[in-house]
Amino acid sequence: MVPTHEEMHLALTQRHGATLQAKFDAGRVAICGLGGLGSNVAIALARAGVGQLHLIDFDRVDLTNLNRQQYTVDQLGRYKTEALAETLERIAPYCTLRMDTVKATEDNLPVLLAGDDIICEAFDVPEAKAMLVSGVLEHVPEKYLVAASGMAGLGSANTICTRRAFGRLYLCGDEASDVSDGLGLVSARVAVCAAHQANMILRLLAGETEP
């Protein structure tokens, strides 16, 4: 039996306290890219009771995604927005989900992100990462942006950290490791970086601006 909204909210309030949970309730977070980073970030935020998640990705679930992304074999071939929304609805049925199955571009960013307070950059491709960061800084500089750089390989998880780059831009990762160096993306280390991003987003929702 699915618990009521009131029952789930009470359980979250008991864990987080009423004041903090109210801030999470009011959160509106865009997750740009729903791969190894974004799918893990979305689940962490949904479990924390963030009120609205905006899922943005144009890709479909592929067999090569299953080593690190929060999808299942029966979801192969489906759009990631739809597959992840299905999972999130099972975890947090009262979370408001917005889905845009589109490719984010510098031209559509201002409209695409208009209703969001915090933006999570979770793309796999360096060019897409750079586009989103520069686009947000140029078009919507008033919004917080939590980006990621460096999580490949099996290096120590302790090298992954969160820092405030400048203004409202935060970077999570080791800022060095790259798949172009022949290093693969391994689920555990990618998940560590995603947890850093999710934690920073929750801190920002709570009013904490330092990493």
CSV table of N, CA, C and O in Angstrom, one decimal, residues 52 71 142 149 203:
chain,number,residue,atom,x,y,z
A,52,GLN,N,10.4,19.8,-6.4
A,52,GLN,CA,10.2,19.7,-7.8
A,52,GLN,C,11.5,19.4,-8.5
A,52,GLN,O,12.5,20.1,-8.2
A,71,TYR,N,19.3,2.8,-14.2
A,71,TYR,CA,18.3,2.2,-15.0
A,71,TYR,C,18.3,0.7,-14.9
A,71,TYR,O,19.3,0.1,-14.4
A,142,GLU,N,21.7,34.6,-12.1
A,142,GLU,CA,21.1,34.6,-10.7
A,142,GLU,C,20.8,33.2,-10.1
A,142,GLU,O,20.6,33.1,-9.0
A,149,SER,N,33.3,17.8,-12.7
A,149,SER,CA,34.5,17.7,-13.5
A,149,SER,C,35.5,16.7,-12.9
A,149,SER,O,36.1,17.0,-11.8
A,203,ARG,N,22.5,21.6,0.4
A,203,ARG,CA,23.0,22.7,1.2
A,203,ARG,C,22.5,24.0,0.7
A,203,ARG,O,22.2,24.9,1.5
